[in-house]
N, CA, C and O atoms as a DFTB+ gen file, in Angstrom:
480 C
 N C O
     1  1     -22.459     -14.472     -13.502
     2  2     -22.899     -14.723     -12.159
     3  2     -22.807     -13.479     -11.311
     4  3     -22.142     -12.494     -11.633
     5  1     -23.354     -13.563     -10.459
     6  2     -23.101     -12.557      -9.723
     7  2     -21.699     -11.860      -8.947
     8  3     -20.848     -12.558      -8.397
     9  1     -21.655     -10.720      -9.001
    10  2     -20.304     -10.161      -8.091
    11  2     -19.481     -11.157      -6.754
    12  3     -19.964     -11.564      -5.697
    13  1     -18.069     -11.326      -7.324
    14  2     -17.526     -12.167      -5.870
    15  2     -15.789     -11.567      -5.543
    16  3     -14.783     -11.584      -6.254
    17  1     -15.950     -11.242      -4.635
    18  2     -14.568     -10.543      -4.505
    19  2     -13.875     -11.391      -3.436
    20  3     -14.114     -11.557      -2.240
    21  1     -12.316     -12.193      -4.806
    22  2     -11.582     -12.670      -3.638
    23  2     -10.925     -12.551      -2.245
    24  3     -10.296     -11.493      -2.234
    25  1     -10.825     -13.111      -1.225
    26  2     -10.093     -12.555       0.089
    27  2      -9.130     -11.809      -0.207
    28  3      -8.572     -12.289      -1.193
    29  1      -8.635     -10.876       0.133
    30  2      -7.179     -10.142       0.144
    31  2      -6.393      -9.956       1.000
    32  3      -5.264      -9.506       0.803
    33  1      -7.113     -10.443       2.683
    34  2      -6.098     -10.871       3.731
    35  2      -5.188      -9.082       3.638
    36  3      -5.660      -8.002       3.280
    37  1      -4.040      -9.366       4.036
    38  2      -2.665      -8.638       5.082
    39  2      -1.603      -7.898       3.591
    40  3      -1.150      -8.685       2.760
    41  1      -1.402      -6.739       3.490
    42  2      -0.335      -6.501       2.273
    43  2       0.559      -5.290       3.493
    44  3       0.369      -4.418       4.340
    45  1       1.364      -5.896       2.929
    46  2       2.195      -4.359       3.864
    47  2       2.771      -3.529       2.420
    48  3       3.119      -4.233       1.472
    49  1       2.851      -2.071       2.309
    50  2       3.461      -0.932       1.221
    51  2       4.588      -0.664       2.146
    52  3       4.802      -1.162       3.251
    53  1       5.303       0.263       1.448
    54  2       6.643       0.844       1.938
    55  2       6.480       2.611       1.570
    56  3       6.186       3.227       0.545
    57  1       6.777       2.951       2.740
    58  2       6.498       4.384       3.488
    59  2       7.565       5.183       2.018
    60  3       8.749       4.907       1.827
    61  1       6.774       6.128       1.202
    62  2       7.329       6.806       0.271
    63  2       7.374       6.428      -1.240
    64  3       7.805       7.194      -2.101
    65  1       7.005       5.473      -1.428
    66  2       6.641       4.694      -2.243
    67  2       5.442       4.683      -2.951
    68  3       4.545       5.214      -2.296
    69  1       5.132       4.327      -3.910
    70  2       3.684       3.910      -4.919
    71  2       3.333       2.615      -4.704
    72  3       4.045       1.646      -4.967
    73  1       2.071       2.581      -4.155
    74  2       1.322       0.926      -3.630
    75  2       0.518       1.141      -4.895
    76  3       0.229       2.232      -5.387
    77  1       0.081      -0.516      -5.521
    78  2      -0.594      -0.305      -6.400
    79  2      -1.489      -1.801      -5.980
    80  3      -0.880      -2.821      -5.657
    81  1      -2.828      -1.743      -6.038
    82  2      -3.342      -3.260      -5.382
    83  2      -4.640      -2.856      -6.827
    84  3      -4.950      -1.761      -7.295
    85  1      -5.148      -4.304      -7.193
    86  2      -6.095      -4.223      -7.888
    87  2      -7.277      -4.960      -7.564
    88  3      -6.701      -6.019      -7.318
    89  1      -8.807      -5.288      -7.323
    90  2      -9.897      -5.423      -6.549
    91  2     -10.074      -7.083      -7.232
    92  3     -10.422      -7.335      -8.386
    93  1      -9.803      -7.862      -6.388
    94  2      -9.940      -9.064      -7.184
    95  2     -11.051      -9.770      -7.289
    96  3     -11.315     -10.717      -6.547
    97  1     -12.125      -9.163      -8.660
    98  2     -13.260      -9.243      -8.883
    99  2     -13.892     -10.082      -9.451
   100  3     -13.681     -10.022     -10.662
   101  1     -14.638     -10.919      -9.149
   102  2     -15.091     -11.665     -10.542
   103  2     -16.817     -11.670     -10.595
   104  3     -17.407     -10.868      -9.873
   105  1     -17.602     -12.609     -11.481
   106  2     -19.048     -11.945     -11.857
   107  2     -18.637     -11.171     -13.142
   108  3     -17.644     -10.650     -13.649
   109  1     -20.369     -11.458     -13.459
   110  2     -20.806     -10.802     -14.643
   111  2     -22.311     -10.409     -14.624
   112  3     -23.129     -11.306     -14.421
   113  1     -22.848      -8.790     -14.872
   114  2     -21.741      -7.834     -15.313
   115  2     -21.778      -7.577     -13.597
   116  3     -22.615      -7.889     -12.751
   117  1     -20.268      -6.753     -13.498
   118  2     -19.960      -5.854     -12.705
   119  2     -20.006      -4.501     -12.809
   120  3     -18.935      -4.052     -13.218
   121  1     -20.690      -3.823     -12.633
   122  2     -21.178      -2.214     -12.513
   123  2     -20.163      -1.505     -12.171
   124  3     -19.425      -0.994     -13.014
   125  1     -19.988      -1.378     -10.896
   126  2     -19.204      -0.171     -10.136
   127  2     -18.387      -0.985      -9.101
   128  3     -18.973      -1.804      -8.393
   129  1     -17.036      -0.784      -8.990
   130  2     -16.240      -1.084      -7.877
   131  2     -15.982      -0.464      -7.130
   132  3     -15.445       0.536      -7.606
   133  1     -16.083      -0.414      -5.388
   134  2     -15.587       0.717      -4.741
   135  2     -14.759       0.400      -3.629
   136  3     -14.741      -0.691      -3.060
   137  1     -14.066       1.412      -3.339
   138  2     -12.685       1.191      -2.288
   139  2     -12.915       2.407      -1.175
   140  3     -13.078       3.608      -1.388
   141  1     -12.863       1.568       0.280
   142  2     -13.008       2.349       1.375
   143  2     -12.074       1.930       2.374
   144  3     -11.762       0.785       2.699
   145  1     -11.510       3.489       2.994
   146  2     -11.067       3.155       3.721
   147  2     -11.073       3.580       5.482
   148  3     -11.350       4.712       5.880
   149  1     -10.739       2.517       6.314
   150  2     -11.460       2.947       7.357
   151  2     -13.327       3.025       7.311
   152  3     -13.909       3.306       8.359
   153  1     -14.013       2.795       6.223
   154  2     -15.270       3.031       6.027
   155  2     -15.663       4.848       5.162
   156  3     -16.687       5.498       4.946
   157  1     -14.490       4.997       4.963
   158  2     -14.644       6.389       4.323
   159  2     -14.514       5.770       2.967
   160  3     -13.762       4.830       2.706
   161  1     -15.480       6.507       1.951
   162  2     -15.369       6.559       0.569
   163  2     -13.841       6.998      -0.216
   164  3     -13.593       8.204      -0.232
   165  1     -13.175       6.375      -0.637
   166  2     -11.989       6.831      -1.641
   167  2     -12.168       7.181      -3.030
   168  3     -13.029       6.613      -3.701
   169  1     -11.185       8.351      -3.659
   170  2     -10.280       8.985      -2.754
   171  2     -11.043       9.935      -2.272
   172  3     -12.073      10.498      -2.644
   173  1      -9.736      10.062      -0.603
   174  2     -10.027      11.247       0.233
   175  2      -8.882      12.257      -0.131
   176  3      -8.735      13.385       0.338
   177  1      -8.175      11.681      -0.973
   178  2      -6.662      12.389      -0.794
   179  2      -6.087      12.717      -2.215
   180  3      -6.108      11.601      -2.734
   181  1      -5.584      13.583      -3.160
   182  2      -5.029      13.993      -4.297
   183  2      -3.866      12.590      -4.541
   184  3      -3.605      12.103      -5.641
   185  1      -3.422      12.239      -3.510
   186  2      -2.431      10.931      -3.770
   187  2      -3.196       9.684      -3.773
   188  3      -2.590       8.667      -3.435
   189  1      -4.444       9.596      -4.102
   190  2      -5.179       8.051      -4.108
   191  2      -5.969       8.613      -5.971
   192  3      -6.501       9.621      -6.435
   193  1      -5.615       7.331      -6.427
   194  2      -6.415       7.083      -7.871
   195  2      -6.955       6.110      -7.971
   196  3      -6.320       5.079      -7.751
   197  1      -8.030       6.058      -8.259
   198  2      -9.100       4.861      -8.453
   199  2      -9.233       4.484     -10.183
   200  3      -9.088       5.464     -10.915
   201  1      -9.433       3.467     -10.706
   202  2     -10.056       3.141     -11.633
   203  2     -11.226       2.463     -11.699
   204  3     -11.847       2.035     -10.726
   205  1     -11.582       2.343     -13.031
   206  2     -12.809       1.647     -13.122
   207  2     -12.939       0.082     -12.935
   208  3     -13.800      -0.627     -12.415
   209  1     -10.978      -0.329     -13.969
   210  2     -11.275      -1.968     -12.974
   211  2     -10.972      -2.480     -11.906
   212  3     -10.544      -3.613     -11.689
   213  1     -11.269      -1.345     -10.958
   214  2     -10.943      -1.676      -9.518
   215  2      -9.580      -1.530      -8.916
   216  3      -9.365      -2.020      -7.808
   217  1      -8.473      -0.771      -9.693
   218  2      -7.113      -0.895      -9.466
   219  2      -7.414       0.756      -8.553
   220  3      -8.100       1.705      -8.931
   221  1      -6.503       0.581      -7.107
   222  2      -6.336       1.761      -6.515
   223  2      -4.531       1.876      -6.139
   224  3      -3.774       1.093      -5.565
   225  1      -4.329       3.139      -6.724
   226  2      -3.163       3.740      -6.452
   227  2      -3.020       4.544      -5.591
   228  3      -3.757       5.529      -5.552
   229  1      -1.820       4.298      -4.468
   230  2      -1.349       5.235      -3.454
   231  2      -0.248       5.554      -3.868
   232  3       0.513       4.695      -4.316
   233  1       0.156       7.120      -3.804
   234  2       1.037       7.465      -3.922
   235  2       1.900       8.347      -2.678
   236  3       1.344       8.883      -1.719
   237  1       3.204       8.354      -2.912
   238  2       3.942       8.594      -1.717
   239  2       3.242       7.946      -0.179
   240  3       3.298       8.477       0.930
   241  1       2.867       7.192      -0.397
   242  2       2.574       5.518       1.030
   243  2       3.108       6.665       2.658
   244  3       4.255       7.057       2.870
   245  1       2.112       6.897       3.380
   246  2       2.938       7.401       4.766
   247  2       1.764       6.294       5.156
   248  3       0.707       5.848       4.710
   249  1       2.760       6.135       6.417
   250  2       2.425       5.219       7.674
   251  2       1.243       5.953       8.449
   252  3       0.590       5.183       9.153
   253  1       0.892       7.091       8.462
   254  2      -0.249       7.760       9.614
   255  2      -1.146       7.999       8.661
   256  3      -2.259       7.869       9.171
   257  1      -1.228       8.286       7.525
   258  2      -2.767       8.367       6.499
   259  2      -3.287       6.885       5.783
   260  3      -4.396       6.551       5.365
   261  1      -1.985       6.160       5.834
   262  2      -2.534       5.421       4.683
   263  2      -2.434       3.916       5.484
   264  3      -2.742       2.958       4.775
   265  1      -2.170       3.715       6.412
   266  2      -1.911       2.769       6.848
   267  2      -3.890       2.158       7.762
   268  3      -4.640       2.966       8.308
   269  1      -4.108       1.024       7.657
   270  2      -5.444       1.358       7.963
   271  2      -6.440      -0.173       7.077
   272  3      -6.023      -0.827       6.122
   273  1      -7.815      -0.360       7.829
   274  2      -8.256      -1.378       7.064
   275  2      -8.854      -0.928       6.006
   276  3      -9.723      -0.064       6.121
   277  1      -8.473      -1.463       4.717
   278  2      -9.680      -1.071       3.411
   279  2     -10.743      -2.009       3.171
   280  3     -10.619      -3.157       3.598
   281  1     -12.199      -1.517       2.279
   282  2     -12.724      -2.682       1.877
   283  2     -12.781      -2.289       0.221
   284  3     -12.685      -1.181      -0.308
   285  1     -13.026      -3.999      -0.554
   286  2     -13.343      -3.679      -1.793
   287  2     -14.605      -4.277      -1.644
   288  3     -14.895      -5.270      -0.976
   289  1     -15.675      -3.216      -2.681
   290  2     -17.184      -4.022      -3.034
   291  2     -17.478      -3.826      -4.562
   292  3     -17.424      -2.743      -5.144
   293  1     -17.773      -4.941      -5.082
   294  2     -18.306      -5.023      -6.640
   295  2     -20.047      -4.629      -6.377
   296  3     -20.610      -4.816      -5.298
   297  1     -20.405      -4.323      -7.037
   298  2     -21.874      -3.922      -7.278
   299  2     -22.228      -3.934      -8.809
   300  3     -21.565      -3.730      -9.826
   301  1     -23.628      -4.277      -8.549
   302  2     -24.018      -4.850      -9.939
   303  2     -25.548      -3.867      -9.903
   304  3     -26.080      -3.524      -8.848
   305  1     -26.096      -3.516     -11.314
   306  2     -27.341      -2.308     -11.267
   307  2     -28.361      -3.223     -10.537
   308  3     -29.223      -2.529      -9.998
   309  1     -28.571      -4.724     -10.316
   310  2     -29.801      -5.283      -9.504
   311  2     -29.514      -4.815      -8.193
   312  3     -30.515      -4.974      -7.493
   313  1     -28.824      -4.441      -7.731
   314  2     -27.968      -4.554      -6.432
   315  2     -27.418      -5.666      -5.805
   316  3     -27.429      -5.774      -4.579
   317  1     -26.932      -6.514      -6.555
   318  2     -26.313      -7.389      -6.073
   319  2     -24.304      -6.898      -5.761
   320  3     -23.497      -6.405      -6.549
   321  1     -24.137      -7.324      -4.291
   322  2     -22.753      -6.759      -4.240
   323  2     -21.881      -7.589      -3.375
   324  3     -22.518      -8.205      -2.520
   325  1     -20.616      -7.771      -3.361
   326  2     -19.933      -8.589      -2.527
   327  2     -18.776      -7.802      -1.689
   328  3     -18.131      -7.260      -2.587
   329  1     -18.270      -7.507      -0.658
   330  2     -17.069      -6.997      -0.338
   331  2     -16.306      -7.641       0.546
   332  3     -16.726      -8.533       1.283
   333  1     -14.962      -7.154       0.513
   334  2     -14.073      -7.996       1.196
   335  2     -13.142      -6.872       2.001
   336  3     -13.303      -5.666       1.810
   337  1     -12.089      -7.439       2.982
   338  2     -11.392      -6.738       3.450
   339  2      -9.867      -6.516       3.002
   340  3      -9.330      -7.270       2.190
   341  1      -9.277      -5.535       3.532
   342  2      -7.709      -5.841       3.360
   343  2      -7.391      -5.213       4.203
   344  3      -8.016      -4.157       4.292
   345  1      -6.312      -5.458       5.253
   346  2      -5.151      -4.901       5.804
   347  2      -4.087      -4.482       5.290
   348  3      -3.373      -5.234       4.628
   349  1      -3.689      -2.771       5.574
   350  2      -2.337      -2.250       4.877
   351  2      -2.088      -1.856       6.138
   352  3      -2.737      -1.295       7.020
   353  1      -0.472      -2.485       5.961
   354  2       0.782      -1.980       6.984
   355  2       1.679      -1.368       6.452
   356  3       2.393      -2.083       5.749
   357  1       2.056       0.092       6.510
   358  2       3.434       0.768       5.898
   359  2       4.297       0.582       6.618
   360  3       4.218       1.005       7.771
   361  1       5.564      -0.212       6.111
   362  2       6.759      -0.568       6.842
   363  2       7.567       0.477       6.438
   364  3       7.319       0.638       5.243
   365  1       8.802       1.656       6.967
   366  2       9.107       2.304       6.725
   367  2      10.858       1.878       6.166
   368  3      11.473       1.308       7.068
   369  1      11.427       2.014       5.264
   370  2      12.337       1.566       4.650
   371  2      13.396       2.085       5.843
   372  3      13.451       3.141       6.473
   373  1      14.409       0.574       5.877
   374  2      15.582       1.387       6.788
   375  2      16.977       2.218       5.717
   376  3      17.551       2.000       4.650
   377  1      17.001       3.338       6.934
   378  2      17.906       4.310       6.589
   379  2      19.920       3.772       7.396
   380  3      20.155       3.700       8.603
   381  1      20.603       3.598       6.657
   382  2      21.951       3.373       7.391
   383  2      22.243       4.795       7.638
   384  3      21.760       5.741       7.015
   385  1      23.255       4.861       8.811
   386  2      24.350       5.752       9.366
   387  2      25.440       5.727       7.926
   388  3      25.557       4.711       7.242
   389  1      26.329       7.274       7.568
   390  2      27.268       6.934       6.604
   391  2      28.190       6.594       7.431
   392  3      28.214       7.091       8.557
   393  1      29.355       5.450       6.912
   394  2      30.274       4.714       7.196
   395  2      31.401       5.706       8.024
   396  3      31.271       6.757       7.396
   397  1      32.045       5.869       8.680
   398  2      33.072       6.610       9.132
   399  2      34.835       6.137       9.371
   400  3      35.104       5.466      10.367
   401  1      35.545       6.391       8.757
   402  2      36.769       5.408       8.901
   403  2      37.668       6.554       9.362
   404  3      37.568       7.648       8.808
   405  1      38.896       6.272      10.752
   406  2      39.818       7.130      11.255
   407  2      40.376       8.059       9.940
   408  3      40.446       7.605       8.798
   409  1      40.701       9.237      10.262
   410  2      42.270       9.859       9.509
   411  2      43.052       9.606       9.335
   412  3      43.866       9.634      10.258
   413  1      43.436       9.182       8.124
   414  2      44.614       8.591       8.044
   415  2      44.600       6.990       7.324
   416  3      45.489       6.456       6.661
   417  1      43.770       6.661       7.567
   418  2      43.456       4.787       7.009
   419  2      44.022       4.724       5.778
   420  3      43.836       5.406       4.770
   421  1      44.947       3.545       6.070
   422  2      45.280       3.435       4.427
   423  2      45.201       1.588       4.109
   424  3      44.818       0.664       4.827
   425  1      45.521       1.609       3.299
   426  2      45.458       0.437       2.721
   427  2      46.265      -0.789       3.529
   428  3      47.470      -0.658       3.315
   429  1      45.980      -1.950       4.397
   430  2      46.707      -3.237       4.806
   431  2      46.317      -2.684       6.719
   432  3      46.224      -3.392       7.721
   433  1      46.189      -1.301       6.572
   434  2      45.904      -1.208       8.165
   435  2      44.645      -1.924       8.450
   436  3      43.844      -2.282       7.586
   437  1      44.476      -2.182      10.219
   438  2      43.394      -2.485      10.668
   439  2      42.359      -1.282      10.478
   440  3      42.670      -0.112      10.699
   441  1      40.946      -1.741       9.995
   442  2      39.998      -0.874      10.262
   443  2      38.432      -1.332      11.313
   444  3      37.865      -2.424      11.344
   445  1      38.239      -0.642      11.724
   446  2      36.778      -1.262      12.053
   447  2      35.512      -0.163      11.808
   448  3      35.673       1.028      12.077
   449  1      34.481      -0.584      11.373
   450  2      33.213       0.061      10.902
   451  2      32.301      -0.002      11.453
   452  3      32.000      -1.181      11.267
   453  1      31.271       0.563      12.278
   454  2      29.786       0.188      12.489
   455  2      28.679       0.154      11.487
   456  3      28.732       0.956      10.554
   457  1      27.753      -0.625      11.569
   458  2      26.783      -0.071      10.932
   459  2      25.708      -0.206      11.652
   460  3      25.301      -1.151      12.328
   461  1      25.135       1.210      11.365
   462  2      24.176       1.460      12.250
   463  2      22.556       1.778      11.476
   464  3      22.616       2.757      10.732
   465  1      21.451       1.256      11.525
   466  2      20.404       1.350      11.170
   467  2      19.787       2.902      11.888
   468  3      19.489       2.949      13.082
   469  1      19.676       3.958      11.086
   470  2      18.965       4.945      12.001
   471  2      17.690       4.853      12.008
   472  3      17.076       5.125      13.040
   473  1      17.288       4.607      11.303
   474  2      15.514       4.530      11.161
   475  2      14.868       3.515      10.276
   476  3      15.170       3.599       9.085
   477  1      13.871       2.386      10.700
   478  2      13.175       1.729       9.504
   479  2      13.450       0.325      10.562
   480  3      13.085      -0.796      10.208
């Protein structure tokens, strides 16, 4: 049948990380799959890999390049083609403060600790 690409809705990646999403395609035959983002042709970037069955890899995920709407489209040689959208959100992993305990602390004394989220 012809090219049909399921919804893919909202994915959030994590900032530093390898996102890996694959084009959820179906139809027969399917020709060429393609991945855009923002409406730009992919890849734009040495850290994006495309395959042929539609699987696109981001590597090292930042929040200001990669974050952004994509589309996937199946295409078939009649020109028959379907595309869909996706939303990527890079959430940036939180970073803790290291722990700090007085001079001197020993074992049965009172202690108290903060913890503090610095970033994420």
């Amino acid at each position: 049948g012809p090219p049909h690409v399921r919804p893919m809705g909202q994915m959030t990646a994590v900032a530093g990380e390898t996102f890996v999403i694959t084009c959820p395609v179906a139809g027969y035959p399917v020709d060429k799959i393609v991945w855009k983002k923002d409406g730009e042709l992919l890849p734009t970037s040495h850290r994006q890999q495309l395959f042929d069955n539609g699987t696109l890899i981001i590597e090292q995920v930042s929040r200001g390049s990669d974050e952004g709407q994509y589309s996937c489209s199946a295409q078939t040689n009649k020109g028959q083609h379907d595309t869909q959208q996706l939303s990527i959100s890079v959430m940036v992993p939180p970073q803790i403060a290291p722990f700090n305990f007085a001079n001197g602390t020993r074992a049965g004394m009172r202690a108290s600790v903060t913890c503090l989220v610095r970033e994420g």
